[in-house]
């Protein structure tokens, strides 16, 4: 398949030019791009982490809300975030791009740039990929390989009664940003300065790799999940996987000043975005109450945010919300698909 | 994203039910399906092999020529074949399915069955995946992880003047099979017995993992490639990666009796299919002439086919064909896209 082959080397040579392989990783690549498969060396004492996620036009993003650069960034970021949520270090990535003929070369280069810049920030190396022309929406599938010390991977199922619940950053910003980007009077290239930081949270989320590493290296029993589908849905996953009840305190859910201001301006509910918006890529998890102080200090030492937002109790698996007025209600589980009619 | 989530667990629970994780692999899975990412243990003395390939409806297959079962089989087979072409052992796989609403549940189950059966034959374990509804053609992206002993991975760039060229099975059968499947008078479910074996070569190709292992375990310097794009194109890749000239002998190219018979019946050229048809998933490679006997014996001992079809010479990188009448011509490089107007 000639066309595929041509594009394949185009993508790989472009990305390699833009972002040379970091030296410590180059030593671990026995066979890199351009052969049938990549061959890479593991490190003694570590296990491999693998994940693969697809981003599809008009399902996960619209061109109205994301520049090509953002699309590349986010497709890689969501996979890096999955590695962070296991407590791991992202290392290598492979890219499979299904490209409709309606995208021009400059736009495709933008997608690659978005990936190359984020990969470079995380010292990752591209080890494979291809591009194929498709008669449908743009589909960007990224596979990421990372590593984590034997026995230190952080699962969703490790929460126990008595744990405290934390989140590593403000939540809802990405959904607020999407709301801004969907306003027809602005469009992605023309957001007012006042709201551009919120829009950036949606367009170029930063995966919390360093936070995940602090948690894994603590050696404590920690449940962990990344926020791709909204805080409610992720807390439910931990509750169900661990067989515990999680109680979140409404007053402690961290909301950014910008989000609160924008929600007020637009007549929306910032908390609704925090619980059901998703794509914040913060980490949410639980740790035994007695280790709260120690973990808080470790985060502070690295100038990283950490918010304590609730606790784990024995009881039927699920997530409760303690309102600021003291009322306790069940927090519904489901997230929503931004672009689908099904809510 | 509720819909994604529902489908995600559907795919994984279906595949796990149909095909339980083989015990030796279960021990190496620290975290399997259902968390943010999978965590697997490497083996001391081995490197990891990784590849990822997408199969798109109307680009790589048509529903007219492939049953759902075939689609699942082939998407996994092409990735296993890439591992085989490195001399490796396939172990784990992840699946990302972009599913249009026009496919019903029974058809989707067929795709999963095709993957589960092939994975079971190769003792592989599913460690991740998701399904997302898409507004476009069906896209099936498979990531395979395998392993190979340190230093034994077989590259395309290892051919040297004096080597002999081999192929591990007949070539062109898949393209002949596709020609049969494209005949409107039959269709995929109604191929005459006489041609059903050829059609099966196209629908359910068998990756040559055992052949790749014999070659890797020999410890010899061997160049290797799998035939996804046709013998000509793959030989060109070896020639260019190694900087050598390859001379193939027309009379020695292995063609099956069925292919010769079908080509005659339909007024087509079997050799054209062999060189430019692709998707045979045999292995083509080169080894120093002095090791021909030893490798032939090793293949014979396992009842595996091996054909010697040419030799490597010094000279400008490229592939020549020595015709049966003694004439030597340049064998054009390019393969073709079955369904595209661009040949």
Short mmCIF file of N, CA, C and O in Angstrom, two decimals, chain A residues 1-6 30-31 34-41 47-54 56-57 59-60 82 85-86 94 96 101 127 130 132-137 141 143 145 148 150-156 224-226 229 237 279 334-338 342, chain B residues 1-6 30-31 34-41 47-54 56-57 59-60 82 85-86 94 96 101 127 130 132-137 141 143 145 148 150-156 224-226 229 237 279 334-338 342:
data_model
loop_
_atom_site.label_atom_id
_atom_site.label_comp_id
_atom_site.label_asym_id
_atom_site.label_seq_id
_atom_site.Cartn_x
_atom_site.Cartn_y
_atom_site.Cartn_z
N UNK A 1 0.84 -1.20 0.00
CA UNK A 1 0.00 0.00 0.00
C UNK A 1 0.86 1.24 0.00
O UNK A 1 1.33 1.70 1.04
N UNK A 2 1.05 1.73 -1.18
CA UNK A 2 2.03 2.78 -1.39
C UNK A 2 1.71 4.04 -0.60
O UNK A 2 2.57 4.61 0.04
N UNK A 3 0.46 4.42 -0.64
CA UNK A 3 0.10 5.68 0.00
C UNK A 3 0.38 5.61 1.49
O UNK A 3 0.94 6.52 2.08
N UNK A 4 -0.02 4.50 2.08
CA UNK A 4 0.22 4.32 3.50
C UNK A 4 1.72 4.44 3.78
O UNK A 4 2.13 5.14 4.69
N UNK A 5 2.50 3.76 2.99
CA UNK A 5 3.94 3.74 3.22
C UNK A 5 4.52 5.15 3.14
O UNK A 5 5.32 5.56 3.97
N UNK A 6 4.13 5.90 2.14
CA UNK A 6 4.65 7.25 1.96
C UNK A 6 4.32 8.08 3.21
O UNK A 6 5.18 8.69 3.81
N UNK A 30 16.45 -1.04 20.82
CA UNK A 30 17.27 -1.95 20.00
C UNK A 30 16.89 -1.78 18.53
O UNK A 30 17.74 -1.72 17.66
N UNK A 31 15.60 -1.70 18.23
CA UNK A 31 15.12 -1.41 16.87
C UNK A 31 14.06 -0.33 16.99
O UNK A 31 13.08 -0.49 17.72
N UNK A 34 10.73 2.18 11.45
CA UNK A 34 11.14 1.81 10.11
C UNK A 34 11.32 0.33 9.90
O UNK A 34 11.58 -0.11 8.79
N UNK A 35 11.18 -0.47 10.96
CA UNK A 35 11.18 -1.92 10.76
C UNK A 35 9.75 -2.41 11.01
O UNK A 35 8.83 -1.61 11.09
N UNK A 36 9.55 -3.73 11.06
CA UNK A 36 8.19 -4.24 11.24
C UNK A 36 7.60 -3.86 12.59
O UNK A 36 6.40 -3.67 12.72
N UNK A 37 8.45 -3.79 13.60
CA UNK A 37 8.00 -3.45 14.95
C UNK A 37 9.19 -2.86 15.68
O UNK A 37 10.33 -3.00 15.25
N UNK A 38 8.92 -2.18 16.79
CA UNK A 38 10.00 -1.62 17.61
C UNK A 38 10.43 -2.65 18.64
O UNK A 38 9.63 -3.48 19.07
N UNK A 39 11.70 -2.60 19.02
CA UNK A 39 12.22 -3.49 20.06
C UNK A 39 12.91 -2.62 21.11
O UNK A 39 13.83 -1.87 20.79
N UNK A 40 12.42 -2.70 22.34
CA UNK A 40 12.95 -1.85 23.41
C UNK A 40 13.30 -2.68 24.65
O UNK A 40 12.68 -3.71 24.90
N UNK A 41 14.30 -2.21 25.39
CA UNK A 41 14.76 -2.93 26.57
C UNK A 41 14.04 -2.47 27.82
O UNK A 41 13.82 -1.27 28.00
N UNK A 47 8.25 -2.94 35.95
CA UNK A 47 7.29 -3.54 35.03
C UNK A 47 6.92 -2.54 33.94
O UNK A 47 7.11 -1.34 34.11
N UNK A 48 6.36 -3.06 32.86
CA UNK A 48 5.90 -2.18 31.77
C UNK A 48 4.45 -1.78 31.99
O UNK A 48 3.63 -2.58 32.45
N UNK A 49 4.15 -0.54 31.63
CA UNK A 49 2.77 -0.05 31.60
C UNK A 49 2.40 0.16 30.14
O UNK A 49 3.19 0.74 29.38
N UNK A 50 1.24 -0.29 29.72
CA UNK A 50 0.81 -0.11 28.34
C UNK A 50 -0.61 0.40 28.30
O UNK A 50 -1.49 -0.12 29.01
N UNK A 51 -0.87 1.41 27.46
CA UNK A 51 -2.24 1.83 27.22
C UNK A 51 -2.38 2.36 25.81
O UNK A 51 -1.40 2.71 25.16
N UNK A 52 -3.60 2.40 25.35
CA UNK A 52 -3.88 2.75 23.97
C UNK A 52 -5.26 3.40 23.94
O UNK A 52 -6.21 2.85 24.46
N UNK A 53 -5.34 4.60 23.37
CA UNK A 53 -6.61 5.33 23.38
C UNK A 53 -6.79 6.04 22.04
O UNK A 53 -5.84 6.61 21.51
N UNK A 54 -8.02 6.01 21.53
CA UNK A 54 -8.30 6.65 20.25
C UNK A 54 -9.07 7.95 20.46
O UNK A 54 -9.92 8.04 21.35
N UNK A 56 -11.46 10.55 18.23
CA UNK A 56 -12.15 10.59 16.95
C UNK A 56 -12.86 11.94 16.78
O UNK A 56 -13.55 12.41 17.69
N UNK A 57 -12.67 12.53 15.60
CA UNK A 57 -13.30 13.82 15.26
C UNK A 57 -14.82 13.71 15.42
O UNK A 57 -15.43 12.70 15.06
N UNK A 59 -16.51 13.02 17.83
CA UNK A 59 -16.89 12.20 18.99
C UNK A 59 -16.16 12.78 20.21
O UNK A 59 -16.78 13.13 21.21
N UNK A 60 -14.84 12.91 20.09
CA UNK A 60 -14.03 13.42 21.20
C UNK A 60 -13.63 14.87 21.05
O UNK A 60 -13.18 15.50 21.98
N UNK A 82 -2.99 8.26 31.65
CA UNK A 82 -3.28 6.89 32.09
C UNK A 82 -2.04 6.26 32.74
O UNK A 82 -2.16 5.50 33.70
N UNK A 85 -1.69 7.76 36.15
CA UNK A 85 -2.67 7.21 37.08
C UNK A 85 -2.28 5.83 37.61
O UNK A 85 -2.88 5.32 38.55
N UNK A 86 -1.26 5.21 37.01
CA UNK A 86 -0.72 3.96 37.56
C UNK A 86 0.52 4.25 38.40
O UNK A 86 1.14 3.33 38.93
N UNK A 94 3.65 5.26 20.19
CA UNK A 94 3.38 4.91 18.80
C UNK A 94 2.09 5.62 18.39
O UNK A 94 1.18 5.77 19.21
N UNK A 96 -1.04 6.04 15.42
CA UNK A 96 -1.72 5.59 14.21
C UNK A 96 -2.75 6.65 13.85
O UNK A 96 -3.68 6.92 14.60
N UNK A 101 -9.15 13.15 3.57
CA UNK A 101 -8.49 14.01 2.57
C UNK A 101 -8.78 15.49 2.77
O UNK A 101 -8.17 16.34 2.15
N UNK A 127 8.46 5.51 18.76
CA UNK A 127 9.09 4.28 18.26
C UNK A 127 8.28 3.61 17.17
O UNK A 127 8.66 2.53 16.71
N UNK A 130 1.97 4.96 11.89
CA UNK A 130 1.66 5.06 10.48
C UNK A 130 0.48 6.00 10.28
O UNK A 130 -0.21 6.36 11.22
N UNK A 132 -2.81 6.56 7.53
CA UNK A 132 -3.53 5.97 6.41
C UNK A 132 -4.68 6.91 6.04
O UNK A 132 -5.33 7.48 6.92
N UNK A 133 -4.88 7.12 4.74
CA UNK A 133 -5.99 7.95 4.29
C UNK A 133 -7.30 7.21 4.54
O UNK A 133 -7.41 6.02 4.22
N UNK A 134 -8.27 7.86 5.18
CA UNK A 134 -9.54 7.19 5.47
C UNK A 134 -10.73 8.01 4.94
O UNK A 134 -10.66 9.23 4.88
N UNK A 135 -11.80 7.32 4.57
CA UNK A 135 -13.00 7.99 4.07
C UNK A 135 -13.93 8.39 5.21
O UNK A 135 -15.14 8.25 5.07
N UNK A 136 -13.40 8.81 6.34
CA UNK A 136 -14.28 9.14 7.47
C UNK A 136 -13.65 10.20 8.33
O UNK A 136 -12.76 10.91 7.89
N UNK A 137 -14.07 10.30 9.60
CA UNK A 137 -13.54 11.33 10.48
C UNK A 137 -12.08 11.04 10.83
O UNK A 137 -11.65 9.90 10.79
N UNK A 141 -4.99 7.41 17.08
CA UNK A 141 -4.83 6.39 18.11
C UNK A 141 -3.38 6.41 18.59
O UNK A 141 -2.47 6.31 17.79
N UNK A 143 -0.56 4.82 21.34
CA UNK A 143 -0.17 3.79 22.29
C UNK A 143 1.01 4.34 23.09
O UNK A 143 1.95 4.86 22.48
N UNK A 145 3.92 3.42 26.12
CA UNK A 145 4.58 2.47 27.00
C UNK A 145 5.29 3.27 28.09
O UNK A 145 5.96 4.25 27.80
N UNK A 148 7.02 1.22 35.71
CA UNK A 148 6.80 1.48 37.13
C UNK A 148 7.52 0.37 37.90
O UNK A 148 7.60 -0.78 37.43
N UNK A 150 8.41 -2.67 40.18
CA UNK A 150 7.67 -3.87 40.58
C UNK A 150 6.86 -3.61 41.83
O UNK A 150 7.40 -3.13 42.84
N UNK A 151 5.57 -3.91 41.78
CA UNK A 151 4.76 -3.86 43.00
C UNK A 151 4.30 -2.48 43.39
O UNK A 151 3.55 -2.33 44.35
N UNK A 152 4.71 -1.43 42.66
CA UNK A 152 4.31 -0.07 43.04
C UNK A 152 3.17 0.50 42.20
O UNK A 152 2.73 1.62 42.45
N UNK A 153 2.69 -0.24 41.21
CA UNK A 153 1.59 0.28 40.38
C UNK A 153 0.38 0.59 41.25
O UNK A 153 0.04 -0.18 42.15
N UNK A 154 -0.28 1.71 40.99
CA UNK A 154 -1.40 2.16 41.83
C UNK A 154 -2.73 1.84 41.17
O UNK A 154 -3.05 2.37 40.11
N UNK A 155 -3.50 0.96 41.78
CA UNK A 155 -4.76 0.49 41.21
C UNK A 155 -5.95 1.27 41.75
O UNK A 155 -5.89 1.85 42.82
N UNK A 156 -7.05 1.13 41.05
CA UNK A 156 -8.30 1.75 41.51
C UNK A 156 -8.89 1.02 42.71
O UNK A 156 -9.73 1.57 43.42
N UNK A 224 -5.76 5.04 42.87
CA UNK A 224 -5.56 6.21 42.01
C UNK A 224 -6.28 6.05 40.67
O UNK A 224 -6.40 4.96 40.12
N UNK A 225 -6.75 7.17 40.15
CA UNK A 225 -7.50 7.23 38.90
C UNK A 225 -7.24 8.60 38.29
O UNK A 225 -7.05 9.57 39.02
N UNK A 226 -7.23 8.69 36.97
CA UNK A 226 -7.12 10.04 36.38
C UNK A 226 -8.51 10.51 35.96
O UNK A 226 -9.40 9.72 35.71
N UNK A 229 -13.27 11.33 32.75
CA UNK A 229 -14.73 11.39 32.57
C UNK A 229 -15.45 12.24 33.63
O UNK A 229 -16.66 12.15 33.74
N UNK A 237 -15.68 4.83 40.05
CA UNK A 237 -14.83 3.70 39.63
C UNK A 237 -13.99 3.19 40.80
O UNK A 237 -13.84 1.98 40.98
N UNK A 279 -12.13 15.30 31.37
CA UNK A 279 -10.95 15.77 30.62
C UNK A 279 -10.09 16.78 31.39
O UNK A 279 -9.37 17.56 30.78
N UNK A 334 -23.16 8.76 36.35
CA UNK A 334 -22.80 8.85 34.93
C UNK A 334 -22.23 10.20 34.49
O UNK A 334 -22.64 11.25 34.96
N UNK A 335 -21.25 10.11 33.60
CA UNK A 335 -20.71 11.29 32.95
C UNK A 335 -21.54 11.56 31.72
O UNK A 335 -22.61 10.98 31.54
N UNK A 336 -21.11 12.45 30.88
CA UNK A 336 -21.86 12.61 29.64
C UNK A 336 -20.94 12.79 28.46
O UNK A 336 -19.77 13.14 28.58
N UNK A 337 -21.49 12.47 27.31
CA UNK A 337 -20.77 12.63 26.07
C UNK A 337 -21.09 14.01 25.52
O UNK A 337 -22.23 14.31 25.20
N UNK A 338 -20.07 14.86 25.42
CA UNK A 338 -20.30 16.25 25.03
C UNK A 338 -21.09 16.42 23.75
O UNK A 338 -21.81 17.38 23.59
N UNK A 342 -27.16 11.48 23.66
CA UNK A 342 -27.39 10.67 24.86
C UNK A 342 -26.69 11.30 26.05
O UNK A 342 -25.47 11.40 26.08
N UNK B 1 -17.81 9.59 29.55
CA UNK B 1 -18.45 9.16 28.30
C UNK B 1 -19.07 7.79 28.47
O UNK B 1 -18.42 6.75 28.35
N UNK B 2 -20.33 7.84 28.77
CA UNK B 2 -21.04 6.65 29.19
C UNK B 2 -21.02 5.56 28.14
O UNK B 2 -20.73 4.41 28.42
N UNK B 3 -21.31 5.96 26.92
CA UNK B 3 -21.42 4.94 25.88
C UNK B 3 -20.11 4.21 25.69
O UNK B 3 -20.06 2.99 25.59
N UNK B 4 -19.03 4.99 25.65
CA UNK B 4 -17.72 4.39 25.51
C UNK B 4 -17.48 3.39 26.63
O UNK B 4 -17.06 2.27 26.41
N UNK B 5 -17.78 3.83 27.83
CA UNK B 5 -17.53 3.00 28.98
C UNK B 5 -18.29 1.68 28.90
O UNK B 5 -17.76 0.62 29.14
N UNK B 6 -19.55 1.76 28.55
CA UNK B 6 -20.38 0.56 28.45
C UNK B 6 -19.75 -0.41 27.45
O UNK B 6 -19.55 -1.58 27.73
N UNK B 30 0.52 -7.77 36.18
CA UNK B 30 0.34 -7.19 37.52
C UNK B 30 -1.00 -6.48 37.59
O UNK B 30 -1.72 -6.58 38.57
N UNK B 31 -1.34 -5.73 36.56
CA UNK B 31 -2.66 -5.10 36.46
C UNK B 31 -3.19 -5.38 35.04
O UNK B 31 -2.52 -5.07 34.06
N UNK B 34 -9.34 -3.03 32.87
CA UNK B 34 -10.27 -2.40 33.80
C UNK B 34 -9.64 -1.33 34.65
O UNK B 34 -10.33 -0.68 35.42
N UNK B 35 -8.34 -1.13 34.56
CA UNK B 35 -7.73 0.01 35.25
C UNK B 35 -7.32 1.02 34.18
O UNK B 35 -7.70 0.89 33.02
N UNK B 36 -6.57 2.06 34.56
CA UNK B 36 -6.21 3.07 33.57
C UNK B 36 -5.29 2.53 32.49
O UNK B 36 -5.33 2.98 31.35
N UNK B 37 -4.43 1.59 32.86
CA UNK B 37 -3.50 1.01 31.90
C UNK B 37 -3.14 -0.37 32.42
O UNK B 37 -3.38 -0.69 33.58
N UNK B 38 -2.59 -1.20 31.55
CA UNK B 38 -2.15 -2.53 31.97
C UNK B 38 -0.71 -2.45 32.45
O UNK B 38 0.07 -1.61 32.00
N UNK B 39 -0.35 -3.33 33.39
CA UNK B 39 1.02 -3.41 33.89
C UNK B 39 1.49 -4.85 33.76
O UNK B 39 0.86 -5.76 34.31
N UNK B 40 2.55 -5.08 33.00
CA UNK B 40 3.02 -6.44 32.76
C UNK B 40 4.51 -6.55 33.03
O UNK B 40 5.26 -5.58 32.87
N UNK B 41 4.93 -7.76 33.42
CA UNK B 41 6.34 -7.98 33.77
C UNK B 41 7.12 -8.47 32.56
O UNK B 41 6.65 -9.31 31.80
N UNK B 47 13.99 -8.57 25.34
CA UNK B 47 13.50 -7.22 25.07
C UNK B 47 12.03 -7.29 24.66
O UNK B 47 11.53 -8.34 24.26
N UNK B 48 11.37 -6.13 24.76
CA UNK B 48 9.98 -6.07 24.34
C UNK B 48 9.88 -5.68 22.86
O UNK B 48 10.64 -4.84 22.38
N UNK B 49 8.91 -6.28 22.18
CA UNK B 49 8.57 -5.89 20.81
C UNK B 49 7.20 -5.21 20.86
O UNK B 49 6.29 -5.72 21.51
N UNK B 50 7.03 -4.08 20.20
CA UNK B 50 5.75 -3.38 20.19
C UNK B 50 5.38 -3.00 18.77
O UNK B 50 6.22 -2.46 18.04
N UNK B 51 4.14 -3.22 18.39
CA UNK B 51 3.66 -2.70 17.11
C UNK B 51 2.17 -2.40 17.21
O UNK B 51 1.48 -2.89 18.09
N UNK B 52 1.72 -1.58 16.30
CA UNK B 52 0.35 -1.09 16.34
C UNK B 52 -0.08 -0.83 14.90
O UNK B 52 0.62 -0.14 14.17
N UNK B 53 -1.20 -1.40 14.49
CA UNK B 53 -1.64 -1.28 13.11
C UNK B 53 -3.15 -1.13 13.06
O UNK B 53 -3.86 -1.80 13.79
N UNK B 54 -3.62 -0.22 12.20
CA UNK B 54 -5.06 0.01 12.08
C UNK B 54 -5.59 -0.62 10.79
O UNK B 54 -4.92 -0.62 9.77
N UNK B 56 -8.97 -0.29 8.37
CA UNK B 56 -10.11 0.60 8.15
C UNK B 56 -11.00 0.07 7.03
O UNK B 56 -10.51 -0.31 5.96
N UNK B 57 -12.30 0.05 7.30
CA UNK B 57 -13.29 -0.40 6.32
C UNK B 57 -13.17 0.42 5.03
O UNK B 57 -12.98 1.63 5.07
N UNK B 59 -10.83 0.75 3.17
CA UNK B 59 -9.44 1.05 2.83
C UNK B 59 -8.68 -0.28 2.81
O UNK B 59 -8.05 -0.63 1.82
N UNK B 60 -8.80 -1.03 3.91
CA UNK B 60 -8.08 -2.30 4.01
C UNK B 60 -8.98 -3.51 3.77
O UNK B 60 -8.50 -4.61 3.57
N UNK B 82 3.95 -8.91 12.33
CA UNK B 82 5.04 -7.95 12.54
C UNK B 82 5.97 -8.42 13.66
O UNK B 82 7.19 -8.22 13.59
N UNK B 85 8.07 -11.17 12.24
CA UNK B 85 9.12 -10.65 11.35
C UNK B 85 10.30 -10.08 12.12
O UNK B 85 11.34 -9.78 11.53
N UNK B 86 10.17 -9.91 13.43
CA UNK B 86 11.31 -9.52 14.27
C UNK B 86 11.93 -10.75 14.93
O UNK B 86 12.88 -10.63 15.70
N UNK B 94 -3.87 -5.29 22.81
CA UNK B 94 -4.88 -4.29 23.18
C UNK B 94 -5.66 -3.96 21.91
O UNK B 94 -5.08 -3.94 20.82
N UNK B 96 -8.52 -1.31 20.00
CA UNK B 96 -9.32 -0.09 19.98
C UNK B 96 -10.24 -0.17 18.77
O UNK B 96 -9.78 -0.21 17.63
N UNK B 101 -22.66 2.93 13.74
CA UNK B 101 -23.93 2.39 14.24
C UNK B 101 -24.56 1.38 13.30
O UNK B 101 -25.52 0.71 13.65
N UNK B 127 -5.02 -7.43 27.23
CA UNK B 127 -4.75 -6.64 28.45
C UNK B 127 -5.36 -5.24 28.41
O UNK B 127 -5.15 -4.45 29.33
N UNK B 130 -10.80 -0.60 24.11
CA UNK B 130 -12.07 0.10 24.25
C UNK B 130 -12.79 0.12 22.90
O UNK B 130 -12.21 -0.17 21.86
N UNK B 132 -15.56 2.67 20.75
CA UNK B 132 -16.22 3.95 20.73
C UNK B 132 -17.07 4.03 19.47
O UNK B 132 -16.65 3.57 18.41
N UNK B 133 -18.30 4.54 19.61
CA UNK B 133 -19.17 4.72 18.45
C UNK B 133 -18.62 5.85 17.59
O UNK B 133 -18.28 6.91 18.11
N UNK B 134 -18.46 5.61 16.29
CA UNK B 134 -17.92 6.65 15.40
C UNK B 134 -18.85 6.90 14.23
O UNK B 134 -19.55 6.00 13.78
N UNK B 135 -18.84 8.14 13.73
CA UNK B 135 -19.67 8.50 12.58
C UNK B 135 -18.95 8.22 11.27
O UNK B 135 -19.05 9.00 10.35
N UNK B 136 -18.19 7.15 11.18
CA UNK B 136 -17.44 6.88 9.95
C UNK B 136 -17.25 5.40 9.75
O UNK B 136 -17.96 4.60 10.36
N UNK B 137 -16.26 5.00 8.95
CA UNK B 137 -16.05 3.58 8.67
C UNK B 137 -15.52 2.87 9.91
O UNK B 137 -14.92 3.50 10.78
N UNK B 141 -8.01 -0.93 15.54
CA UNK B 141 -6.58 -0.73 15.79
C UNK B 141 -6.13 -1.71 16.85
O UNK B 141 -6.71 -1.78 17.93
N UNK B 143 -2.84 -3.23 19.08
CA UNK B 143 -1.47 -3.10 19.56
C UNK B 143 -1.04 -4.46 20.07
O UNK B 143 -1.78 -5.09 20.82
N UNK B 145 2.12 -6.65 21.99
CA UNK B 145 3.41 -6.69 22.68
C UNK B 145 3.94 -8.11 22.61
O UNK B 145 3.21 -9.06 22.84
N UNK B 148 11.53 -10.84 22.57
CA UNK B 148 12.59 -11.54 21.84
C UNK B 148 13.86 -11.43 22.68
O UNK B 148 14.08 -10.45 23.39
N UNK B 150 17.44 -10.68 24.03
CA UNK B 150 18.39 -9.57 23.80
C UNK B 150 19.29 -9.87 22.61
O UNK B 150 19.90 -10.92 22.54
N UNK B 151 19.35 -8.95 21.68
CA UNK B 151 20.31 -9.08 20.58
C UNK B 151 19.89 -10.01 19.46
O UNK B 151 20.58 -10.15 18.46
N UNK B 152 18.72 -10.69 19.59
CA UNK B 152 18.33 -11.63 18.55
C UNK B 152 17.25 -11.08 17.59
O UNK B 152 16.84 -11.78 16.67
N UNK B 153 16.78 -9.84 17.82
CA UNK B 153 15.76 -9.29 16.93
C UNK B 153 16.29 -9.24 15.49
O UNK B 153 17.44 -8.90 15.26
N UNK B 154 15.43 -9.61 14.54
CA UNK B 154 15.85 -9.71 13.13
C UNK B 154 15.41 -8.48 12.36
O UNK B 154 14.22 -8.24 12.18
N UNK B 155 16.38 -7.69 11.88
CA UNK B 155 16.08 -6.44 11.20
C UNK B 155 16.09 -6.61 9.69
O UNK B 155 16.70 -7.53 9.16
N UNK B 156 15.51 -5.61 9.04
CA UNK B 156 15.51 -5.60 7.58
C UNK B 156 16.89 -5.27 7.01
O UNK B 156 17.17 -5.53 5.86
N UNK B 224 15.04 -9.92 7.88
CA UNK B 224 13.69 -10.51 7.81
C UNK B 224 12.62 -9.44 7.70
O UNK B 224 12.74 -8.35 8.25
N UNK B 225 11.57 -9.78 6.96
CA UNK B 225 10.45 -8.89 6.71
C UNK B 225 9.22 -9.76 6.52
O UNK B 225 9.33 -10.88 6.05
N UNK B 226 8.04 -9.27 6.90
CA UNK B 226 6.85 -10.05 6.60
C UNK B 226 6.18 -9.48 5.35
O UNK B 226 6.34 -8.30 5.02
N UNK B 229 2.83 -6.15 1.98
CA UNK B 229 2.60 -5.35 0.77
C UNK B 229 3.01 -6.02 -0.53
O UNK B 229 3.07 -5.36 -1.56
N UNK B 237 12.35 -3.28 0.45
CA UNK B 237 12.63 -2.73 1.79
C UNK B 237 13.93 -3.30 2.36
O UNK B 237 14.74 -2.58 2.95
N UNK B 279 -0.40 -9.06 1.64
CA UNK B 279 -1.22 -9.70 2.67
C UNK B 279 -1.07 -11.22 2.73
O UNK B 279 -1.98 -11.91 3.18
N UNK B 334 6.84 -0.55 -6.37
CA UNK B 334 5.61 -0.22 -5.65
C UNK B 334 4.54 -1.31 -5.65
O UNK B 334 4.36 -2.03 -6.61
N UNK B 335 3.88 -1.41 -4.51
CA UNK B 335 2.73 -2.28 -4.38
C UNK B 335 1.51 -1.49 -4.81
O UNK B 335 1.63 -0.43 -5.40
N UNK B 336 0.35 -2.00 -4.54
CA UNK B 336 -0.82 -1.20 -4.86
C UNK B 336 -1.86 -1.29 -3.78
O UNK B 336 -1.87 -2.21 -2.97
N UNK B 337 -2.70 -0.27 -3.77
CA UNK B 337 -3.82 -0.23 -2.82
C UNK B 337 -5.03 -0.82 -3.53
O UNK B 337 -5.49 -0.29 -4.53
N UNK B 338 -5.52 -1.94 -3.01
CA UNK B 338 -6.60 -2.67 -3.69
C UNK B 338 -7.80 -1.82 -4.02
O UNK B 338 -8.47 -2.04 -5.02
N UNK B 342 -5.47 5.05 -6.97
CA UNK B 342 -4.03 5.20 -7.21
C UNK B 342 -3.36 3.84 -7.26
O UNK B 342 -3.34 3.13 -6.27
#
